[in-house]
Amino acid sequence: MENKDQAQPEVTPENIEDYFDRYGWSFTRVKDEVWQTGFRGATSSYRINVQLTDNWVFFVINPFVIGPDQPERRLRLYHHLLRLNHETNMVKFGIDRDGDIFLTAELPTESFHFSHFSDALNALAHYADTHYRDVFNLAHSDDTETPYTEELDAPASDAPPDEF
């Protein structure tokens, strides 16, 4: 019987580098278990950090968008981001300590394979390019409207929330 404490990690740094090679993206190893890569999308260029921990592989674009300077823009932006988190698959938007917006995919190391690596980068690239303009404009413009921000102006409803 194998002692679980002595089991090999599910994902190694060498696996991550092999996955980058298979995916076809260049990368730089910036620390023992942190890599940096990026891509140019249709709406912007994005830098992605990949970090391997004992239990998780993190794929993060931070900053995705610099946070708003003006407090009144935050409500509309944060409402929009929360609604996006409900609509997106595999990724989530968040706010870092500086108030900047990040986009992340977080996957467990258990049974992690190339297909998971590829899916995470594909999802980040897709959602980054799809939502960058709206998120940027909400953070830096007072007149940006989206279907989600329009909800803030609608009268309150007694209807139950959307079901899954």
CSV table of C-alpha atoms in Angstrom, one decimal:
chain,number,residue,atom,x,y,z
A,1,MET,CA,0.0,0.0,0.0
A,2,GLU,CA,1.4,3.4,-1.0
A,3,ASN,CA,1.7,6.1,1.7
A,4,LYS,CA,-0.3,9.1,0.5
A,5,ASP,CA,2.1,11.5,2.2
A,6,GLN,CA,4.9,10.1,0.0
A,7,ALA,CA,2.9,10.2,-3.3
A,8,GLN,CA,4.3,12.2,-6.1
A,9,PRO,CA,2.5,15.5,-6.8
A,10,GLU,CA,-0.2,15.4,-9.5
A,11,VAL,CA,1.4,18.2,-11.5
A,12,THR,CA,5.1,19.1,-11.6
A,13,PRO,CA,6.8,22.3,-13.0
A,14,GLU,CA,8.1,20.1,-15.8
A,15,ASN,CA,4.5,19.1,-16.7
A,16,ILE,CA,3.5,22.8,-16.9
A,17,GLU,CA,6.4,23.6,-19.2
A,18,ASP,CA,5.5,20.6,-21.4
A,19,TYR,CA,1.9,21.8,-21.5
A,20,PHE,CA,3.1,25.2,-22.7
A,21,ASP,CA,5.1,23.6,-25.4
A,22,ARG,CA,2.2,21.4,-26.5
A,23,TYR,CA,-0.1,24.4,-26.4
A,24,GLY,CA,2.3,26.4,-28.6
A,25,TRP,CA,2.7,29.5,-26.5
A,26,SER,CA,6.0,30.9,-25.4
A,27,PHE,CA,6.6,31.4,-21.7
A,28,THR,CA,9.1,32.6,-19.2
A,29,ARG,CA,9.6,30.9,-15.9
A,30,VAL,CA,9.8,33.8,-13.4
A,31,LYS,CA,10.0,31.7,-10.2
A,32,ASP,CA,10.2,28.0,-9.3
A,33,GLU,CA,6.5,27.5,-9.8
A,34,VAL,CA,5.4,30.7,-11.6
A,35,TRP,CA,5.3,31.3,-15.4
A,36,GLN,CA,4.4,34.2,-17.5
A,37,THR,CA,2.9,34.1,-21.0
A,38,GLY,CA,0.5,36.3,-23.0
A,39,PHE,CA,-1.4,36.8,-26.2
A,40,ARG,CA,-2.6,39.6,-28.4
A,41,GLY,CA,-6.4,39.4,-28.8
A,42,ALA,CA,-8.8,41.3,-30.9
A,43,THR,CA,-9.4,43.9,-28.2
A,44,SER,CA,-6.0,44.1,-26.3
A,45,SER,CA,-2.8,42.4,-25.3
A,46,TYR,CA,-2.9,40.2,-22.2
A,47,ARG,CA,-0.3,38.9,-19.8
A,48,ILE,CA,-1.1,35.7,-18.0
A,49,ASN,CA,0.6,34.4,-14.9
A,50,VAL,CA,0.4,30.7,-14.2
A,51,GLN,CA,1.2,29.6,-10.7
A,52,LEU,CA,1.4,26.0,-9.5
A,53,THR,CA,0.8,25.3,-5.8
A,54,ASP,CA,0.4,22.0,-3.9
A,55,ASN,CA,-3.4,21.8,-4.6
A,56,TRP,CA,-4.1,24.4,-7.4
A,57,VAL,CA,-3.0,25.7,-10.7
A,58,PHE,CA,-3.9,29.4,-11.1
A,59,PHE,CA,-4.1,31.2,-14.4
A,60,VAL,CA,-4.4,34.9,-13.9
A,61,ILE,CA,-4.6,38.1,-15.9
A,62,ASN,CA,-3.9,40.9,-13.4
A,63,PRO,CA,-4.5,43.6,-14.0
A,64,PHE,CA,-7.2,42.8,-16.6
A,65,VAL,CA,-8.4,46.4,-16.3
A,66,ILE,CA,-7.2,49.1,-13.9
A,67,GLY,CA,-10.0,49.8,-11.5
A,68,PRO,CA,-12.1,53.0,-11.5
A,69,ASP,CA,-10.8,56.2,-9.9
A,70,GLN,CA,-14.2,57.4,-9.2
A,71,PRO,CA,-16.3,55.6,-6.5
A,72,GLU,CA,-19.6,56.2,-8.4
A,73,ARG,CA,-18.3,54.0,-11.3
A,74,ARG,CA,-17.7,51.1,-9.0
A,75,LEU,CA,-21.3,50.1,-8.4
A,76,ARG,CA,-22.0,49.7,-12.1
A,77,LEU,CA,-18.7,47.9,-12.7
A,78,TYR,CA,-19.0,45.5,-9.8
A,79,HIS,CA,-22.6,44.7,-10.6
A,80,HIS,CA,-21.5,43.9,-14.2
A,81,LEU,CA,-18.7,41.7,-12.9
A,82,LEU,CA,-20.9,39.8,-10.6
A,83,ARG,CA,-23.4,39.1,-13.4
A,84,LEU,CA,-20.5,38.0,-15.7
A,85,ASN,CA,-19.4,35.6,-13.0
A,86,HIS,CA,-22.8,34.0,-13.1
A,87,GLU,CA,-22.7,33.8,-16.9
A,88,THR,CA,-19.1,32.6,-17.5
A,89,ASN,CA,-17.7,29.1,-17.4
A,90,MET,CA,-14.4,28.1,-15.8
A,91,VAL,CA,-13.3,31.7,-15.1
A,92,LYS,CA,-14.2,34.4,-12.7
A,93,PHE,CA,-13.6,38.1,-12.4
A,94,GLY,CA,-12.3,39.6,-9.2
A,95,ILE,CA,-11.0,42.8,-7.6
A,96,ASP,CA,-7.4,42.9,-6.2
A,97,ARG,CA,-6.1,44.9,-3.2
A,98,ASP,CA,-5.5,47.9,-5.4
A,99,GLY,CA,-9.0,47.9,-6.7
A,100,ASP,CA,-7.9,46.6,-10.2
A,101,ILE,CA,-9.9,43.9,-12.0
A,102,PHE,CA,-8.4,40.5,-12.6
A,103,LEU,CA,-9.6,37.5,-14.6
A,104,THR,CA,-8.7,34.0,-13.3
A,105,ALA,CA,-9.2,30.3,-13.8
A,106,GLU,CA,-8.3,28.1,-10.9
A,107,LEU,CA,-8.1,24.3,-11.3
A,108,PRO,CA,-7.2,21.6,-8.8
A,109,THR,CA,-3.9,19.8,-9.3
A,110,GLU,CA,-5.6,16.4,-8.7
A,111,SER,CA,-6.0,14.6,-12.1
A,112,PHE,CA,-4.8,17.8,-13.9
A,113,HIS,CA,-3.8,17.1,-17.5
A,114,PHE,CA,-3.0,18.9,-20.7
A,115,SER,CA,-6.7,19.2,-21.6
A,116,HIS,CA,-7.3,21.2,-18.4
A,117,PHE,CA,-4.3,23.4,-19.1
A,118,SER,CA,-5.6,24.0,-22.6
A,119,ASP,CA,-9.2,24.6,-21.5
A,120,ALA,CA,-8.0,27.2,-18.9
A,121,LEU,CA,-6.0,29.2,-21.4
A,122,ASN,CA,-8.8,28.9,-24.0
A,123,ALA,CA,-11.4,30.2,-21.5
A,124,LEU,CA,-9.2,33.1,-20.3
A,125,ALA,CA,-8.5,34.1,-23.9
A,126,HIS,CA,-12.1,33.9,-24.9
A,127,TYR,CA,-13.6,35.8,-22.0
A,128,ALA,CA,-10.8,38.4,-21.9
A,129,ASP,CA,-11.3,39.3,-25.5
A,130,THR,CA,-15.1,39.1,-25.3
A,131,HIS,CA,-15.5,41.3,-22.2
A,132,TYR,CA,-12.5,43.6,-22.2
A,133,ARG,CA,-14.2,46.6,-23.9
A,134,ASP,CA,-17.3,46.7,-21.6
A,135,VAL,CA,-15.2,46.2,-18.4
A,136,PHE,CA,-12.7,48.8,-19.4
A,137,ASN,CA,-15.4,51.3,-20.4
A,138,LEU,CA,-17.4,50.8,-17.2
A,139,ALA,CA,-14.2,51.4,-15.2
A,140,HIS,CA,-13.3,54.6,-17.1
A,141,SER,CA,-16.4,56.2,-18.5
A,142,ASP,CA,-19.6,57.4,-17.1
A,143,ASP,CA,-21.8,56.8,-20.1
A,144,THR,CA,-21.2,53.1,-20.7
A,145,GLU,CA,-24.4,50.9,-20.7
A,146,THR,CA,-24.6,47.2,-20.8
A,147,PRO,CA,-27.6,44.9,-20.3
A,148,TYR,CA,-26.4,44.3,-16.8
A,149,THR,CA,-26.0,48.0,-15.9
A,150,GLU,CA,-29.5,48.7,-17.2
A,151,GLU,CA,-30.7,46.4,-14.4
A,152,LEU,CA,-29.5,48.9,-11.9
A,153,ASP,CA,-31.9,51.5,-13.4
A,154,ALA,CA,-34.9,49.2,-13.6
A,155,PRO,CA,-37.6,49.3,-10.9
A,156,ALA,CA,-37.3,46.5,-8.3
A,157,SER,CA,-39.2,43.3,-9.1
A,158,ASP,CA,-41.0,40.9,-6.9
A,159,ALA,CA,-40.2,38.1,-9.3
A,160,PRO,CA,-38.0,35.3,-8.1
A,161,PRO,CA,-34.3,35.3,-9.2
A,162,ASP,CA,-33.3,33.6,-12.4
A,163,GLU,CA,-33.0,29.9,-12.0
A,164,PHE,CA,-29.9,28.0,-13.0
